[in-house]
PDB file of C-alpha atoms and ligand atoms in Angstrom:
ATOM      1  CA  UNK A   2       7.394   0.717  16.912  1.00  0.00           C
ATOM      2  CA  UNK A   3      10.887  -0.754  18.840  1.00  0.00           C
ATOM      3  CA  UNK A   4      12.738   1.125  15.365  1.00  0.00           C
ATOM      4  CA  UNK A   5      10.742   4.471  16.400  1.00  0.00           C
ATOM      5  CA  UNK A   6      11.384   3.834  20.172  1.00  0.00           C
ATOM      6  CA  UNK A   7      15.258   3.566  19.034  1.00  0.00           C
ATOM      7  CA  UNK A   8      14.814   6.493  17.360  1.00  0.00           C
ATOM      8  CA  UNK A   9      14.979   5.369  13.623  1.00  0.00           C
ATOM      9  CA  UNK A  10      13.430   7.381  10.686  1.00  0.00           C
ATOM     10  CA  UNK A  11       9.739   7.039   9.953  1.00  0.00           C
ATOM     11  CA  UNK A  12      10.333   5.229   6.605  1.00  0.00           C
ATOM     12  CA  UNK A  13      12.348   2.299   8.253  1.00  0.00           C
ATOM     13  CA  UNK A  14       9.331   1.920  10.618  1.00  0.00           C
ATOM     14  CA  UNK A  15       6.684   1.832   7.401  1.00  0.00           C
ATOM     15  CA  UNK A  16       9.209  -0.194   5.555  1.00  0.00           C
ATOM     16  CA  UNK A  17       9.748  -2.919   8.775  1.00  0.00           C
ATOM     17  CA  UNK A  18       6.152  -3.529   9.328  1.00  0.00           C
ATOM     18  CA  UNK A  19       5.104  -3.872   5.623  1.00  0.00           C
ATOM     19  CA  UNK A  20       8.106  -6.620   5.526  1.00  0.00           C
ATOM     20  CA  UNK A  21       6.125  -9.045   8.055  1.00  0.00           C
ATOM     21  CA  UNK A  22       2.947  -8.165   6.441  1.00  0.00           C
ATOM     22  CA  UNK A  23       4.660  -9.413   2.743  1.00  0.00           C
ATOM     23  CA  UNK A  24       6.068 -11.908   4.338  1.00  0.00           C
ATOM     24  CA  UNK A  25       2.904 -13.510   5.836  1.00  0.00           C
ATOM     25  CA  UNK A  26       0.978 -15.232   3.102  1.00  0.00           C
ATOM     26  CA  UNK A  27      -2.112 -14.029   4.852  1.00  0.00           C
ATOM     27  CA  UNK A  28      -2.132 -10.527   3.260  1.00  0.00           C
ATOM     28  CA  UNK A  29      -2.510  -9.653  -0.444  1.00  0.00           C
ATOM     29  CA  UNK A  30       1.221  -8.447  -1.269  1.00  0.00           C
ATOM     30  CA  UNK A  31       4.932 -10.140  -1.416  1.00  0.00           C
ATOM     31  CA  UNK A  32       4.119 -14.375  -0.042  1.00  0.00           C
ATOM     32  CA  UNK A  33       0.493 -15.122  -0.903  1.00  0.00           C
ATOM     33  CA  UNK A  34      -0.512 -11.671  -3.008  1.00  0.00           C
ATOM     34  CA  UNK A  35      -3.473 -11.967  -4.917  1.00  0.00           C
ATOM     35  CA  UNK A  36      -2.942 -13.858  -8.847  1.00  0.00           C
ATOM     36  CA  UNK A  37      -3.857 -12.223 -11.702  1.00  0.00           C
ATOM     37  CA  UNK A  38      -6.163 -13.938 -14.376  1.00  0.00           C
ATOM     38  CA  UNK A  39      -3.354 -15.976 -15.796  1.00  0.00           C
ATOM     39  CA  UNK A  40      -2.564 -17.118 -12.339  1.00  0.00           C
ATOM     40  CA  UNK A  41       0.398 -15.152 -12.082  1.00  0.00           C
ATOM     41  CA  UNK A  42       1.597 -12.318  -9.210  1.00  0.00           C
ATOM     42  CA  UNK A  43       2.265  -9.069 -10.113  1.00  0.00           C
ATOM     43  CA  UNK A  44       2.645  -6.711  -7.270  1.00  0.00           C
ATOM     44  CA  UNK A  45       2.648  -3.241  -6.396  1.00  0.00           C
ATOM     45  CA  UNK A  46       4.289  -0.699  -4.320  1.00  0.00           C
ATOM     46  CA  UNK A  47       5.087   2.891  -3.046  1.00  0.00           C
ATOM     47  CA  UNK A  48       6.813   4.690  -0.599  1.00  0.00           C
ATOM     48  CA  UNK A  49       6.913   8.434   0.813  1.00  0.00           C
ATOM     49  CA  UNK A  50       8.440  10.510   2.985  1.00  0.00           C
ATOM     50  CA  UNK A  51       6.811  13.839   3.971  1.00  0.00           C
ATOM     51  CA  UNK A  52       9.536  15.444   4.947  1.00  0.00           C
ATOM     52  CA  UNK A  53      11.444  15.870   1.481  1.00  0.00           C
ATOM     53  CA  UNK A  54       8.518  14.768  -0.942  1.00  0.00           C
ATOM     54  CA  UNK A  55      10.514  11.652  -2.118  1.00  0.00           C
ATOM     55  CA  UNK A  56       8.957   8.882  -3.315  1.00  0.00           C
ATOM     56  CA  UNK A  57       9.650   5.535  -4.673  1.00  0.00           C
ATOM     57  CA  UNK A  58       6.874   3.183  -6.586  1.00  0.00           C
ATOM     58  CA  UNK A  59       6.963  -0.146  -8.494  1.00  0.00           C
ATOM     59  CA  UNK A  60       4.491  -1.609 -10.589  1.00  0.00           C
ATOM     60  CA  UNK A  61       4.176  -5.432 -12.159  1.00  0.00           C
ATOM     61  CA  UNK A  62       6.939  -6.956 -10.028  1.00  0.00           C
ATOM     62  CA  UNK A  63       6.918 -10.844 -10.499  1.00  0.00           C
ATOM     63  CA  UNK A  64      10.223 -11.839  -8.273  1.00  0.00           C
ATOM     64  CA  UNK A  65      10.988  -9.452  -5.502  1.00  0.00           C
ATOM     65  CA  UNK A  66      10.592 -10.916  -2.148  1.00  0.00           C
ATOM     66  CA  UNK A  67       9.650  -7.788  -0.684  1.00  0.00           C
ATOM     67  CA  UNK A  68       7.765  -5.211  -2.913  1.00  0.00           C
ATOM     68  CA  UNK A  69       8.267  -2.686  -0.723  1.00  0.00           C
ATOM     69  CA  UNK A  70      12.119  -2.292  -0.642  1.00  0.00           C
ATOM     70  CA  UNK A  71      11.759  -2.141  -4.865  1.00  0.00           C
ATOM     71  CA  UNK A  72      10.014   1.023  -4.047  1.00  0.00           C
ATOM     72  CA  UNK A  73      13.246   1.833  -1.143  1.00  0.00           C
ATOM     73  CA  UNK A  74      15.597   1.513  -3.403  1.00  0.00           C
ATOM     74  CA  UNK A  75      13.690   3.463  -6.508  1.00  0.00           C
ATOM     75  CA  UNK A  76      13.107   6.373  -4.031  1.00  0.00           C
ATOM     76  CA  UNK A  77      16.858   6.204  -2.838  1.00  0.00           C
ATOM     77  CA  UNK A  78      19.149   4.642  -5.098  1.00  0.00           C
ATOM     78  CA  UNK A  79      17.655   6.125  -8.577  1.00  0.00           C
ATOM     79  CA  UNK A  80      16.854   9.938 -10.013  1.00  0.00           C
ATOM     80  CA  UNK A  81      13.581   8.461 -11.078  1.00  0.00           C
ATOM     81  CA  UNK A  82       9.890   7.884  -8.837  1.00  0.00           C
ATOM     82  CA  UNK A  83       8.271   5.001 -10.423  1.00  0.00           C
ATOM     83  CA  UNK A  84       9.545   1.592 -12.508  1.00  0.00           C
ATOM     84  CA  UNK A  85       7.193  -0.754 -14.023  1.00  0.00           C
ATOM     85  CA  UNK A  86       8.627  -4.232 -14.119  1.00  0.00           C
ATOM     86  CA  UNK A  87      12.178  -3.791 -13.536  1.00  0.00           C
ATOM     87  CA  UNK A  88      14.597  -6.521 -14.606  1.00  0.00           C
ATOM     88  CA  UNK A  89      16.440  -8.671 -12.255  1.00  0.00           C
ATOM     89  CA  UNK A  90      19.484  -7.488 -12.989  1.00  0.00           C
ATOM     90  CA  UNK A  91      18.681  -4.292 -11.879  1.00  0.00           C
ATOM     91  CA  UNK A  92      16.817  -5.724  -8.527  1.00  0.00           C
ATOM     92  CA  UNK A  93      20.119  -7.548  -7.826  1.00  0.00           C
ATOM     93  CA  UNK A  94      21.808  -4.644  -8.472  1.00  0.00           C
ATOM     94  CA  UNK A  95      19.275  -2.522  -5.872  1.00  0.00           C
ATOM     95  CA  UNK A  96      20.165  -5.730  -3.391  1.00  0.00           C
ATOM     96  CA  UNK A  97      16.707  -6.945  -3.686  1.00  0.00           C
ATOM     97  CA  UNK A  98      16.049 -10.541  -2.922  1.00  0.00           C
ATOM     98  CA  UNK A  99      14.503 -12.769  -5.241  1.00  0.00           C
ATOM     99  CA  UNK A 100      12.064 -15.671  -5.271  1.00  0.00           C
ATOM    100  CA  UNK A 101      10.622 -18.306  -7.390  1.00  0.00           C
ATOM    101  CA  UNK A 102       6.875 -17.990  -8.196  1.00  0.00           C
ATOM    102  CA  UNK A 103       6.212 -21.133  -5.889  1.00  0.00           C
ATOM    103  CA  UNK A 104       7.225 -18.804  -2.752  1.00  0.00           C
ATOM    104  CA  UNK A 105       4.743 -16.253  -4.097  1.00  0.00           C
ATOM    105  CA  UNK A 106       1.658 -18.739  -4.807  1.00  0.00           C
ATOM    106  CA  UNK A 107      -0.468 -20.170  -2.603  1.00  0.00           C
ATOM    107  CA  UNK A 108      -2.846 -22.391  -2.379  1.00  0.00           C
ATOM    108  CA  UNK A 109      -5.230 -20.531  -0.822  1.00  0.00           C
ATOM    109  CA  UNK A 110      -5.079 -17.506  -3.068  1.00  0.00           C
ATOM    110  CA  UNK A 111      -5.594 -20.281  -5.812  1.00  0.00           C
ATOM    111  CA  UNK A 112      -8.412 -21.295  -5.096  1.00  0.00           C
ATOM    112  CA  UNK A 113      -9.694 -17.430  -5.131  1.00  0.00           C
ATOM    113  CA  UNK A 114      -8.670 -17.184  -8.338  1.00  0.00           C
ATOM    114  CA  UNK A 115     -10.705 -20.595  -9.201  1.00  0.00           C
ATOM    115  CA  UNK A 116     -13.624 -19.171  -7.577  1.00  0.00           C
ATOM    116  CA  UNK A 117     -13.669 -15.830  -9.054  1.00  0.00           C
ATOM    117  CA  UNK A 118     -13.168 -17.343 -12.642  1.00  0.00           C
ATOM    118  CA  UNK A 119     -16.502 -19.425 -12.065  1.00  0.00           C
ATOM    119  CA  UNK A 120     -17.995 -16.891 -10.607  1.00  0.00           C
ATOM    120  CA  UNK A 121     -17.020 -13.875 -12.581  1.00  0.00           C
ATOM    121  CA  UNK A 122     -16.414 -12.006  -9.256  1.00  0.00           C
ATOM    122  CA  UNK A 123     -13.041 -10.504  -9.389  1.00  0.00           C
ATOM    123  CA  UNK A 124     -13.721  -7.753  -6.936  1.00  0.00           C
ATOM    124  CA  UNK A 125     -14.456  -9.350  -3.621  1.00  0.00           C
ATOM    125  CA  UNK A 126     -11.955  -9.264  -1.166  1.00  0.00           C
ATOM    126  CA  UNK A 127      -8.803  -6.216  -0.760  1.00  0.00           C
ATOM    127  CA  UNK A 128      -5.650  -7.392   1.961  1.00  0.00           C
ATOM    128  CA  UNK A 129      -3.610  -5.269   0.119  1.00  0.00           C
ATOM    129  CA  UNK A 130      -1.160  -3.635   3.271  1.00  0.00           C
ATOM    130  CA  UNK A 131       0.231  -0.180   4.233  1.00  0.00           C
ATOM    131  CA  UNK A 132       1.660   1.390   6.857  1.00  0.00           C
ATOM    132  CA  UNK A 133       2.272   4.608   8.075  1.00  0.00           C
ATOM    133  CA  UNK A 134       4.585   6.107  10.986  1.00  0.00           C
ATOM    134  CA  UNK A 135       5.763   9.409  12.976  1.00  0.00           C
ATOM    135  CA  UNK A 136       9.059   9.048  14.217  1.00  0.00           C
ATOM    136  CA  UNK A 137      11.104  10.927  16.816  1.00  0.00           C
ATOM    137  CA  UNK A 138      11.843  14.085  14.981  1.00  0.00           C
ATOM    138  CA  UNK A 139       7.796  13.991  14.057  1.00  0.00           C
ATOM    139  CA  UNK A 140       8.677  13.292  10.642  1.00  0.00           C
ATOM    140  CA  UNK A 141       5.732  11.565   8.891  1.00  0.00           C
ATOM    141  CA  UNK A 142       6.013   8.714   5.997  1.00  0.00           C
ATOM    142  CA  UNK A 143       3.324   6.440   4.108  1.00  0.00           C
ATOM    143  CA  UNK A 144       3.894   2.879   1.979  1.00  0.00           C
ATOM    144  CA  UNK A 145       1.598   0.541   0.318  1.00  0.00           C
ATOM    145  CA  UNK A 146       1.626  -3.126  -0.511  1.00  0.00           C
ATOM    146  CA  UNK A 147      -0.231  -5.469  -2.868  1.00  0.00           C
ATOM    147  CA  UNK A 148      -0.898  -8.060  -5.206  1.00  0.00           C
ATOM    148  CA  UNK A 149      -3.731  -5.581  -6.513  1.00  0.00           C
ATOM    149  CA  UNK A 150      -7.088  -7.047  -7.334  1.00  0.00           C
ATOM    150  CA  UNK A 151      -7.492 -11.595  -7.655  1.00  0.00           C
ATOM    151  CA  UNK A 152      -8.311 -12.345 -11.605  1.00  0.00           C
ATOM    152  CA  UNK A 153      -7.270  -8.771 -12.423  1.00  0.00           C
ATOM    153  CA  UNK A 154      -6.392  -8.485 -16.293  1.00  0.00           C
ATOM    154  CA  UNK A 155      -2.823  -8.930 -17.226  1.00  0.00           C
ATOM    155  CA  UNK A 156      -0.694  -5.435 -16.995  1.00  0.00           C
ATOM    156  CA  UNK A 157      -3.443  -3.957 -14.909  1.00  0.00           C
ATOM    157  CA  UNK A 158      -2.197  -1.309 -11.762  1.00  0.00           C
ATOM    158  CA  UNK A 159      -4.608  -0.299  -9.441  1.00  0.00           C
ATOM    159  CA  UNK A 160      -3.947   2.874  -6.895  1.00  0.00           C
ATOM    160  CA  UNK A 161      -1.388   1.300  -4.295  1.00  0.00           C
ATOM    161  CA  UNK A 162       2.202   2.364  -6.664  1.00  0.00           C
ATOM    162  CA  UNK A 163       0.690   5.706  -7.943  1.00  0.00           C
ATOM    163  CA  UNK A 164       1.699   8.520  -5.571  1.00  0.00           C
ATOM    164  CA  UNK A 165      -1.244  10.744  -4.693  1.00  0.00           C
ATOM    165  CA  UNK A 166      -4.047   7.582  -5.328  1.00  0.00           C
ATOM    166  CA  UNK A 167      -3.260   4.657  -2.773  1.00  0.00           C
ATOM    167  CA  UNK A 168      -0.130   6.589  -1.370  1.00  0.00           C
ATOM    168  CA  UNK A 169       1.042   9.758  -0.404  1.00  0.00           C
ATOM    169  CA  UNK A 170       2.875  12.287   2.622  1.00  0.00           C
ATOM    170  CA  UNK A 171       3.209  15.355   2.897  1.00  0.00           C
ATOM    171  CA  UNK A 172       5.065  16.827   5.976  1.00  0.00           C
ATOM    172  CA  UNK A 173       2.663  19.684   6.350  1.00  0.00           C
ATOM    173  CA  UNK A 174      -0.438  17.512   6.381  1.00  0.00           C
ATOM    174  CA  UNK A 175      -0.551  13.965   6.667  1.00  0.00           C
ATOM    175  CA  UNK A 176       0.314  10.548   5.694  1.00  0.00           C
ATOM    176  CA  UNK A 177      -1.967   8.143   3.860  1.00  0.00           C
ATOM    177  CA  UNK A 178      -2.404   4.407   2.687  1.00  0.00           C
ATOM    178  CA  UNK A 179      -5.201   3.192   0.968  1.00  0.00           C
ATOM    179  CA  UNK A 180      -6.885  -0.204   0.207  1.00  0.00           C
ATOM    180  CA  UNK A 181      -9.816  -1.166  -2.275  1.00  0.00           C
ATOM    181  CA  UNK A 182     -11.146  -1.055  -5.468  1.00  0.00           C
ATOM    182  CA  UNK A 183      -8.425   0.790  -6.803  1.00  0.00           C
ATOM    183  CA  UNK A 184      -9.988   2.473  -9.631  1.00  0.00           C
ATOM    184  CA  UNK A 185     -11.886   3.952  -7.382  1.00  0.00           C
ATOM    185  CA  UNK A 186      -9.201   5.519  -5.596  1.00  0.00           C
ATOM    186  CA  UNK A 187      -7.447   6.645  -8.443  1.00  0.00           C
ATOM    187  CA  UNK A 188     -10.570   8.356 -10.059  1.00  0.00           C
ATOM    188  CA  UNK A 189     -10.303  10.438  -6.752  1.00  0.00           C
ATOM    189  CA  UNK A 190      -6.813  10.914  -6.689  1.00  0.00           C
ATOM    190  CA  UNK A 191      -7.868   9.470  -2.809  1.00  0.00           C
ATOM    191  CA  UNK A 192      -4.251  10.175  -0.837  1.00  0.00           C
ATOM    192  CA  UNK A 193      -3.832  13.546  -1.964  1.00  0.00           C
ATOM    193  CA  UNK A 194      -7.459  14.837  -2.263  1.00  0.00           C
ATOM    194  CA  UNK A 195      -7.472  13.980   1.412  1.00  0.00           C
ATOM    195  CA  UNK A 196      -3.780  16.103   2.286  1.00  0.00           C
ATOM    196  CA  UNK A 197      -5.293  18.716   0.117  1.00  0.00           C
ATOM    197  CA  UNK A 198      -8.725  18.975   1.855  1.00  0.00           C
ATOM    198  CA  UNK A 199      -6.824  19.175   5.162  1.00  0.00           C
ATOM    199  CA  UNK A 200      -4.172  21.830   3.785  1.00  0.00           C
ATOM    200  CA  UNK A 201      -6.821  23.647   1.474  1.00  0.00           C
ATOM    201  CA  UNK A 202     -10.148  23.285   3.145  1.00  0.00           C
ATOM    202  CA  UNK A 203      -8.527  22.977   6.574  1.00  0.00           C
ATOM    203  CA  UNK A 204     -10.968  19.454   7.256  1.00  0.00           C
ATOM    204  CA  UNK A 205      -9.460  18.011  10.501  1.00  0.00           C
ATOM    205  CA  UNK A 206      -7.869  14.641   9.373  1.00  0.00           C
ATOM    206  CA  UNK A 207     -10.898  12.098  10.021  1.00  0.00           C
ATOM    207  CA  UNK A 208     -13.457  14.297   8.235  1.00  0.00           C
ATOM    208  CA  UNK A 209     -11.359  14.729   5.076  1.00  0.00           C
ATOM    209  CA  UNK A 210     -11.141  10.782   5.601  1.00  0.00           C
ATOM    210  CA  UNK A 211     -14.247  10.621   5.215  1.00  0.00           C
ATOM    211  CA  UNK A 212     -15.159  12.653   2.682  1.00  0.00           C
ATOM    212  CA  UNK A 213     -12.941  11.346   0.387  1.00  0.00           C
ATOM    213  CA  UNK A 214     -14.181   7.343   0.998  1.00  0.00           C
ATOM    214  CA  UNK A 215     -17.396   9.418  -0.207  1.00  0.00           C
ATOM    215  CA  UNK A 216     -16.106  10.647  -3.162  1.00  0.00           C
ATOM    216  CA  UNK A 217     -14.636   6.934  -3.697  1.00  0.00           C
ATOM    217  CA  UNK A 218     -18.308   5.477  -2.985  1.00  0.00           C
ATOM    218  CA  UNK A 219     -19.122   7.694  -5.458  1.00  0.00           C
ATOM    219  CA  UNK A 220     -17.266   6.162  -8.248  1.00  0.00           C
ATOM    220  CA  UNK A 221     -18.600   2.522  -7.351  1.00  0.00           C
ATOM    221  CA  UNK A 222     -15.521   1.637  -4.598  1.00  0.00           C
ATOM    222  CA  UNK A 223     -15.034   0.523  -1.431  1.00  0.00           C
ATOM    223  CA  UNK A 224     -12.212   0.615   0.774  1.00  0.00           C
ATOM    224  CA  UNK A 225     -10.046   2.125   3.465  1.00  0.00           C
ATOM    225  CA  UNK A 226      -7.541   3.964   4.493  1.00  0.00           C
ATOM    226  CA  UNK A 227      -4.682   4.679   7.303  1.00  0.00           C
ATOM    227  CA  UNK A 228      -3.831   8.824   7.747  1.00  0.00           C
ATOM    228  CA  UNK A 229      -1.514  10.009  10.113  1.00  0.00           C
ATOM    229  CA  UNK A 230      -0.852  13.937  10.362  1.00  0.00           C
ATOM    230  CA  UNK A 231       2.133  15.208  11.321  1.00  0.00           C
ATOM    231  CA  UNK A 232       0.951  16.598  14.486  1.00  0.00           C
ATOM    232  CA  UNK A 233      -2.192  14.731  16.582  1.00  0.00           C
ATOM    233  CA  UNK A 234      -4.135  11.699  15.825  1.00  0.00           C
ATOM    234  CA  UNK A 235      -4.197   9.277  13.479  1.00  0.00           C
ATOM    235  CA  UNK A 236      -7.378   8.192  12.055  1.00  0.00           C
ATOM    236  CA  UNK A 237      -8.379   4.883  10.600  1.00  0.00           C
ATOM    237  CA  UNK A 238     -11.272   5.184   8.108  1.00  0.00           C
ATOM    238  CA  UNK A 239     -13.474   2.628   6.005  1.00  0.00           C
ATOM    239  CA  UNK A 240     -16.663   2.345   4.331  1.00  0.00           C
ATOM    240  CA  UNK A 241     -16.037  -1.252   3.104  1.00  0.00           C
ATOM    241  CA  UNK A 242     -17.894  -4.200   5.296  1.00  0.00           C
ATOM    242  CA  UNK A 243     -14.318  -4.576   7.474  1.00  0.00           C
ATOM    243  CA  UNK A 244     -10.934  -3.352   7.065  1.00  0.00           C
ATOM    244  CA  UNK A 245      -7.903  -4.941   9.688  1.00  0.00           C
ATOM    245  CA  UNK A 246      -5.640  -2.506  11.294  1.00  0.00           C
ATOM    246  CA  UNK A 247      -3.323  -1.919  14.070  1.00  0.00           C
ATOM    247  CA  UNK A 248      -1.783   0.969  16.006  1.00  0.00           C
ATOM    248  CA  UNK A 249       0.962   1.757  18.961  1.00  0.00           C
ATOM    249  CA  UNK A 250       1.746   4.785  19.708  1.00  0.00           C
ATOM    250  CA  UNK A 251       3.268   6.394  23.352  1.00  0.00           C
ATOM    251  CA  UNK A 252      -0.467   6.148  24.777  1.00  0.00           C
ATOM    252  CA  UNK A 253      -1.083   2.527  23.746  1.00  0.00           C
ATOM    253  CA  UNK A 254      -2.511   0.634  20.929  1.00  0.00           C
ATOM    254  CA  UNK A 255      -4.672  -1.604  19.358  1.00  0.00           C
ATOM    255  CA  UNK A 256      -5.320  -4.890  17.134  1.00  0.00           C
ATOM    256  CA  UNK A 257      -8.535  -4.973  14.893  1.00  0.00           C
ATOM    257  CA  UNK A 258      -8.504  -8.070  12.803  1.00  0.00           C
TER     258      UNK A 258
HETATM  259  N1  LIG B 307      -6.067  -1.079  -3.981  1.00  0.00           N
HETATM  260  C1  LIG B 307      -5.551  -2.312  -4.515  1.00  0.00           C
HETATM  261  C2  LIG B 307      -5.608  -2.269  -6.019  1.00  0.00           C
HETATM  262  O1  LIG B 307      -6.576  -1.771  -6.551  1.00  0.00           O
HETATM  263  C3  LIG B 307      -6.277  -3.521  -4.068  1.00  0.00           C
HETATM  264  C4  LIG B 307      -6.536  -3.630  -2.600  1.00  0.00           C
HETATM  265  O2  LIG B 307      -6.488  -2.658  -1.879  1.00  0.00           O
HETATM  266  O3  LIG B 307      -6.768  -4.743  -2.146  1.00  0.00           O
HETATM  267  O4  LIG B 307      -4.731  -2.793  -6.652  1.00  0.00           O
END
């Protein structure tokens, strides 16, 4: 919010807060994102600006401190929207920083993968982040997060990298992030179905929310999501048990964790 206050664009905003959110081994994405079933991280993510359409998305990476400027740099440095493991050469070369896999695992997220291989549960908890953000000019822009799902199969990508599922903006209607059972999401095509019910059905922004966690709910997922439209309200929406979130905006804000 102190980059919008300063005047910055939206996507430095999104980008900034999804930093201290990868960065805090609490969440499910960069420090501490979920392992996969061979115990490994493999995270996802995507970034969008509504005002041009551009987008940058990363799938599979293993050594990039922060996910989200892989998906930064795709969006600004490249001709091309989405990479699927890029090498390290080419991360270096995009000025992304790189980490062992003892900075990414934890033990905490360990021991969730121990429990969901006895269990067979490998769909209980999300923590995968996004953020979205209106800046100055009212320009609107969405980014997503994550480790994906704990015990997931090897090579598996769930909504958060694929523009239009877990991620999308579009200056004339609004900008999403999603979290949860990404397949869900994806069936749904969840971030744009919701732009396109506000643009096409002309929904205001909380009941296209929510009519698109339906659809979600329909195909056997759970989950959340953050819209912001590029005029009004933003709306937080969820039909899982919980889903954390924070605002600030000129009238205030607000902590749910
Ligand atoms: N949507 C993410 C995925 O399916 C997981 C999550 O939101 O926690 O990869």
């Amino acid at each position: 919010y102190a980059l919008l206050e300063q005047g910055a664009p939206a996507e430095d905003a999104v980008c900034a807060a999804i930093r201290v959110m990868e960065d805090a081994p609490e969440f499910n994405a960069g420090r501490g994102a979920a392992l996969t079933s061979e115990g490994i991280v493999s995270m996802d993510s995507c970034l969008m600006t509504g005002v041009d359409g551009e987008v940058g998305s990363a799938c599979g990476l293993t050594t990039s401190k922060n996910p989200i400027n892989v998906a930064r740099a795709i969006k600004e440095k490249t001709k091309h929207v989405m990479f699927a493991k890029p090498g390290d050469n080419l991360l270096k070369e995009w000025g992304i920083k790189l980490c062992d896999s003892e900075y990414f695992i934890t033990p905490a997220r360990q021991e969730s993968l121990r429990e969901a291989q006895s269990n067979g549960d490998e769909w209980e908890k999300h923590g995968t982040i996004g953020a979205v953000a209106r800046d100055a000019s009212g320009n609107i822009a969405a980014g997503t997060s994550t480790g994906g799902i704990t015990n997931q199969m090897h090579g598996r990508v769930g909504d958060s990298p694929l523009p239009g599922c877990g991620t999308f903006a579009n200056q004339s209607t609004v900008a999403v992030s999603c979290t949860g059972i990404g397949e869900a999401f994806i069936k749904v095509v969840a971030a744009h179905q919701v732009s396109d019910r506000v643009r096409f059905s002309g929904e205001n922004v909380e009941d296209a929310a929510t009519a698109t966690l339906d659809e979600v709910a329909a195909h056997h997922g759970d989950g959340g999501m953050i819209v912001l439209p590029a005029v009004g309200r933003g709306v937080v929406a969820y039909n899982s048990e919980m889903m954390n979130f924070g605002y600030r905006s000129a009238q205030g804000g607000k902590v749910q964790g």
